[in-house]
């Protein structure tokens, strides 16, 4: 009985031991598991802290001067190792209990993503400017430009169509002048023929004695022919022993008659050939004028469908708090009304038809004269024989003289009967104010030449500023390396700025620039883009030229610019201009900026000129007067800008734009983000000596920590593998690997 009870007690003890062992193993497993979890968290925290400590060693100059973050020149591995070592340093107390006896096994650091990469540079600019740039640009620039949008749209459309029409109009009128000139030349080729027929026109020709006068015209041949026949027969009927009595008279008559008929034939043939050629050229000139007239109709029809107008509409529709919708709508309507008057520049189909018919009529009338002359020459040919008819000769000569006189009165002689003069008067009446327009065009060209002289003065400074060329060569090298680093294609050197010498071309170029500007503004209004952030960053962090240095040249185009201006042409004094235009020489960027500001002022002032001169009537005269006004006012604006540093946007909008504001607009107009970023990176390198292509902005650190396990390392190894963990168990030690990344 007692033995059985002892057996039962023993089995219970074994069972309890097994239960306790299982519980102990289970608890031990979770103790180590908890320690491992805590170790992983701590390892990850240490990794992040170490990487943050590394990246806190950014380059101070880049941050303070340009708002950019890039890692400095210290050893990142050394910083990371020091942070980890200090974090794992044990306390000095001997009675402490170390629950997580972690030890650093290894650490690694990888630095990458260079500041000089476009994506990285652009992202840092975005972080710097994402709040400030849209607000500043909208309020300081877009808000000022918006009120002008409707009027500038109408002005651009009007200048575009009128300039095209002016070119076609002048070509058409030149073709018409050429047509009339060819007709006049053809008619004038017949000059001299009447005198060869008879000295003074008469409806009759009296007979004359042979030898009474030398034969100098066809009428003389006919007048002396009967006497010639009589005396020739008389001499022929003399006896063999009688001497001829009229040999000399007959010889002179025949010689003179032959000379007259020869000259008349030559002149007749020349006039006929000239008429054939010249009237054909007149036809071609008429055809050209007609085709140009049709092209003018096409230009007028297409004038209301310009794609370039979309930008103006987008800006006009935008809502900018605190800014008015636009200037007086009547001004835009006035400018738009000018396009409604363009039909008066066209020639009617009836007028063109009359001109065409005039050429045909002249051809027909000369054909009649040609036939009459041919008849007269045919009759005169009989004067060399004895069987001609003097009466037929006389009739033919009189008829030919009458026809050719009528033809020359109609086409060659000045007077009220001249049909070409009548056609010219009709054409001249249609031309209206061309004389006044040409005078204004002449004045506009003279003013443009003065403006071009200012650019010449600026460009001449290139010789005085040669000392700075080494700077620009260095800058160009840095720029090229940035382009190559970002795998961009190399570009040709930008060419210098220039002004058109024709007012119409200058006006159109100015309006094209305004089209592009409002197109860029309209695109910006639809959403903030990287380009705007880059542009505003450039305007904020880079210096621009002191425009007041050019006030003497702006005031007096003939004035020279001295050494004081040349001294301001170093890279540091025109960084923003370089970013806009990219010239690697001392004067190119300043010259381009001056020319482009002048063009923008010309566009705005031409818009005003269209309104102020709308009452002149003839559309092309209005355009010429508007361009002259625009050129004169733009030159005055440049004086104001150079003297005071700012200029009123328009006589209708009193808001002021500074020189820097203009450059901010041109940054938007010259849209080439990659080139602009490389120019900024080149300037940063030039000014700081720091190559952004060699400065990292991203760090990836890896930390491996080891800790001795207290219980069941084999089980923990199996659990780790089963869970897919990258950590390892080696012997009784557990190793945790954590990675931390940090980017500026």
XYZ file of C-alpha atoms in Angstrom, residues 8-280:
273
model
C 2.257 7.839 -7.456
C 4.093 10.650 -5.614
C 7.135 10.184 -7.818
C 5.117 10.446 -11.038
C 3.485 13.615 -9.816
C 6.907 15.113 -9.051
C 8.194 14.287 -12.530
C 5.060 15.748 -14.055
C 5.423 18.928 -12.002
C 9.083 19.167 -12.948
C 8.172 18.840 -16.615
C 5.495 21.466 -16.265
C 7.850 23.822 -14.434
C 10.600 23.191 -17.016
C 8.229 23.997 -19.845
C 7.052 27.127 -18.084
C 10.638 28.160 -17.353
C 11.690 27.587 -20.954
C 8.669 29.533 -22.182
C 9.342 32.424 -19.821
C 13.070 32.379 -20.633
C 12.315 32.468 -24.329
C 10.147 35.564 -23.960
C 12.654 37.226 -21.661
C 15.326 36.986 -24.364
C 12.760 37.870 -27.005
C 11.877 41.027 -25.073
C 15.559 41.846 -24.656
C 16.095 41.342 -28.404
C 13.124 43.588 -29.248
C 14.448 46.264 -26.934
C 17.883 45.840 -28.455
C 16.502 46.330 -31.977
C 14.667 49.488 -30.977
C 17.728 50.843 -29.287
C 19.933 49.909 -32.239
C 17.574 51.682 -34.632
C 17.510 54.757 -32.429
C 21.279 54.802 -32.261
C 21.524 54.403 -36.051
C 19.178 57.334 -36.651
C 20.927 59.467 -34.052
C 24.317 58.679 -35.548
C 23.234 59.505 -39.099
C 21.523 62.704 -37.938
C 24.679 63.691 -36.131
C 26.677 63.087 -39.283
C 24.309 65.179 -41.412
C 24.301 67.978 -38.866
C 27.789 68.727 -40.097
C 26.508 70.584 -43.159
C 28.466 73.270 -44.959
C 27.663 76.511 -43.157
C 28.671 78.792 -46.024
C 26.305 77.140 -48.463
C 23.449 77.297 -45.974
C 23.952 80.901 -44.896
C 24.745 82.299 -48.333
C 22.412 80.278 -50.543
C 19.994 78.471 -48.238
C 21.310 75.102 -49.415
C 22.249 72.066 -47.381
C 25.136 69.815 -48.341
C 27.506 67.768 -46.245
C 30.715 69.497 -45.238
C 34.288 68.296 -45.347
C 34.507 66.341 -42.060
C 34.803 62.563 -41.973
C 31.302 61.141 -41.668
C 32.527 57.703 -40.571
C 34.478 59.298 -37.742
C 31.477 61.304 -36.557
C 29.245 58.261 -36.705
C 31.683 56.066 -34.828
C 32.110 58.718 -32.147
C 28.356 59.109 -31.632
C 27.850 55.344 -31.351
C 30.796 54.948 -29.016
C 29.598 57.707 -26.692
C 26.059 56.339 -26.703
C 27.240 52.862 -25.607
C 29.601 54.111 -22.910
C 28.849 52.333 -19.575
C 28.278 54.050 -16.301
C 30.874 53.883 -13.473
C 28.603 52.285 -10.802
C 29.706 48.742 -9.820
C 26.286 47.608 -8.510
C 24.366 48.372 -11.703
C 22.407 45.688 -13.496
C 22.838 45.809 -17.270
C 19.697 44.407 -18.858
C 20.932 45.122 -22.409
C 24.692 44.663 -22.508
C 24.915 45.872 -26.125
C 28.247 46.173 -27.898
C 29.015 47.791 -31.239
C 30.154 45.227 -33.733
C 30.505 47.426 -36.814
C 29.109 50.510 -38.531
C 29.131 51.808 -42.099
C 28.217 55.055 -43.817
C 27.439 55.730 -47.460
C 27.141 59.307 -48.748
C 25.510 60.060 -52.124
C 23.087 62.286 -54.084
C 25.223 65.268 -54.993
C 23.894 68.798 -54.645
C 24.981 69.427 -58.224
C 22.392 66.985 -59.575
C 19.421 68.811 -61.083
C 16.837 66.804 -59.141
C 18.540 67.404 -55.806
C 19.261 71.072 -56.449
C 15.725 71.653 -57.683
C 14.226 69.908 -54.628
C 16.221 72.044 -52.210
C 15.202 75.195 -54.084
C 11.601 74.033 -53.833
C 11.877 73.545 -50.088
C 13.436 76.969 -49.699
C 10.977 78.852 -51.910
C 7.680 76.912 -51.866
C 5.918 79.328 -49.538
C 7.594 82.623 -50.293
C 7.993 82.548 -54.101
C 4.347 82.120 -55.195
C 3.117 84.860 -52.891
C 5.861 87.348 -53.695
C 5.704 86.815 -57.436
C 1.923 86.954 -57.579
C 1.644 90.128 -55.549
C 4.745 91.934 -56.822
C 4.745 90.927 -60.507
C 1.666 89.062 -61.724
C -0.689 91.372 -59.872
C 0.825 94.378 -61.639
C 0.779 92.764 -65.076
C -2.783 91.446 -64.875
C -4.590 94.798 -65.405
C -2.780 95.254 -68.723
C -3.644 91.804 -70.073
C -6.765 92.695 -72.080
C -5.283 95.808 -73.677
C -1.957 94.101 -74.384
C -3.782 91.201 -76.011
C -5.628 93.553 -78.337
C -2.446 95.524 -79.009
C -0.463 92.387 -79.826
C -3.179 91.074 -82.134
C -3.481 94.467 -83.809
C 0.258 94.993 -84.277
C 0.546 91.453 -85.605
C -2.134 91.862 -88.268
C -1.196 95.437 -89.207
C 2.492 94.588 -89.506
C 1.695 91.670 -91.778
C -0.645 93.871 -93.775
C 1.927 96.660 -93.934
C 4.508 94.321 -95.455
C 1.992 92.963 -97.962
C 0.554 96.430 -98.587
C 3.920 97.952 -99.434
C 4.790 95.003 -101.679
C 1.419 95.282 -103.411
C 1.794 99.016 -103.952
C 5.328 98.493 -105.218
C 3.960 95.914 -107.669
C 1.340 98.393 -108.852
C 3.984 101.089 -109.267
C 6.089 98.608 -111.195
C 3.086 97.741 -113.364
C 2.492 101.389 -114.269
C 6.203 101.949 -114.762
C 6.396 99.055 -117.219
C 3.396 100.432 -119.078
C 5.005 103.885 -119.240
C 8.308 102.424 -120.435
C 6.454 100.487 -123.122
C 4.646 103.607 -124.302
C 7.801 105.732 -124.180
C 9.565 103.226 -126.413
C 7.375 104.584 -129.233
C 8.620 108.135 -128.694
C 10.362 109.415 -131.831
C 8.206 107.477 -134.267
C 5.886 110.447 -134.977
C 8.844 112.613 -135.980
C 10.077 109.893 -138.296
C 6.686 109.905 -139.999
C 6.320 113.674 -140.350
C 7.676 116.717 -138.599
C 4.374 118.276 -137.616
C 1.151 116.405 -137.953
C -0.978 117.432 -140.906
C -3.999 115.883 -142.506
C -2.451 116.328 -145.940
C 0.963 116.148 -147.595
C 1.762 118.451 -150.513
C 3.992 117.389 -153.360
C 7.532 118.743 -153.393
C 10.213 118.994 -156.019
C 13.002 116.514 -155.863
C 15.959 118.057 -154.134
C 14.007 121.013 -152.750
C 14.955 119.725 -149.306
C 16.670 116.715 -147.902
C 14.289 113.875 -147.036
C 14.264 113.477 -143.234
C 10.864 111.883 -142.617
C 8.457 109.519 -144.277
C 6.241 112.448 -145.300
C 9.144 113.823 -147.355
C 9.488 110.510 -149.178
C 5.835 110.630 -150.186
C 5.958 114.385 -151.007
C 8.918 114.076 -153.448
C 8.051 110.664 -154.855
C 6.064 111.872 -157.865
C 8.808 114.288 -158.869
C 11.375 111.535 -158.330
C 9.474 109.242 -160.709
C 9.126 111.972 -163.298
C 12.792 112.956 -163.261
C 13.958 109.373 -163.176
C 11.865 108.625 -166.264
C 13.068 111.814 -167.922
C 16.674 110.830 -167.454
C 15.906 107.320 -168.574
C 14.360 108.555 -171.823
C 17.307 110.745 -172.872
C 19.288 109.877 -175.892
C 22.524 107.997 -175.782
C 24.485 111.142 -176.328
C 22.648 113.078 -173.601
C 23.908 113.196 -170.052
C 21.403 112.483 -167.180
C 20.397 115.754 -165.533
C 19.145 114.552 -162.118
C 21.669 111.967 -160.974
C 22.605 113.872 -157.814
C 19.007 114.647 -156.816
C 17.864 111.074 -157.452
C 20.846 109.654 -155.574
C 20.222 111.903 -152.536
C 16.521 111.057 -152.569
C 17.107 107.334 -152.687
C 19.833 107.509 -150.015
C 17.738 109.669 -147.702
C 14.609 107.572 -148.276
C 16.528 104.393 -147.514
C 17.920 105.940 -144.323
C 14.470 107.144 -143.184
C 12.781 103.812 -143.840
C 15.657 101.971 -142.154
C 15.491 104.123 -139.034
C 11.710 103.933 -138.963
C 11.838 100.141 -139.290
C 14.413 99.828 -136.538
C 12.428 102.086 -134.207
C 9.223 100.270 -135.051
C 10.721 96.859 -134.340
C 12.295 98.102 -131.089
C 9.002 99.571 -129.899
C 7.133 96.382 -130.806
C 9.655 94.209 -128.939
C 9.624 96.526 -125.930
C 5.847 96.482 -125.799
C 5.747 92.710 -125.929
C 8.268 92.355 -123.110
C 7.285 95.290 -120.919
C 3.534 94.730 -121.085
C 4.110 91.094 -120.184
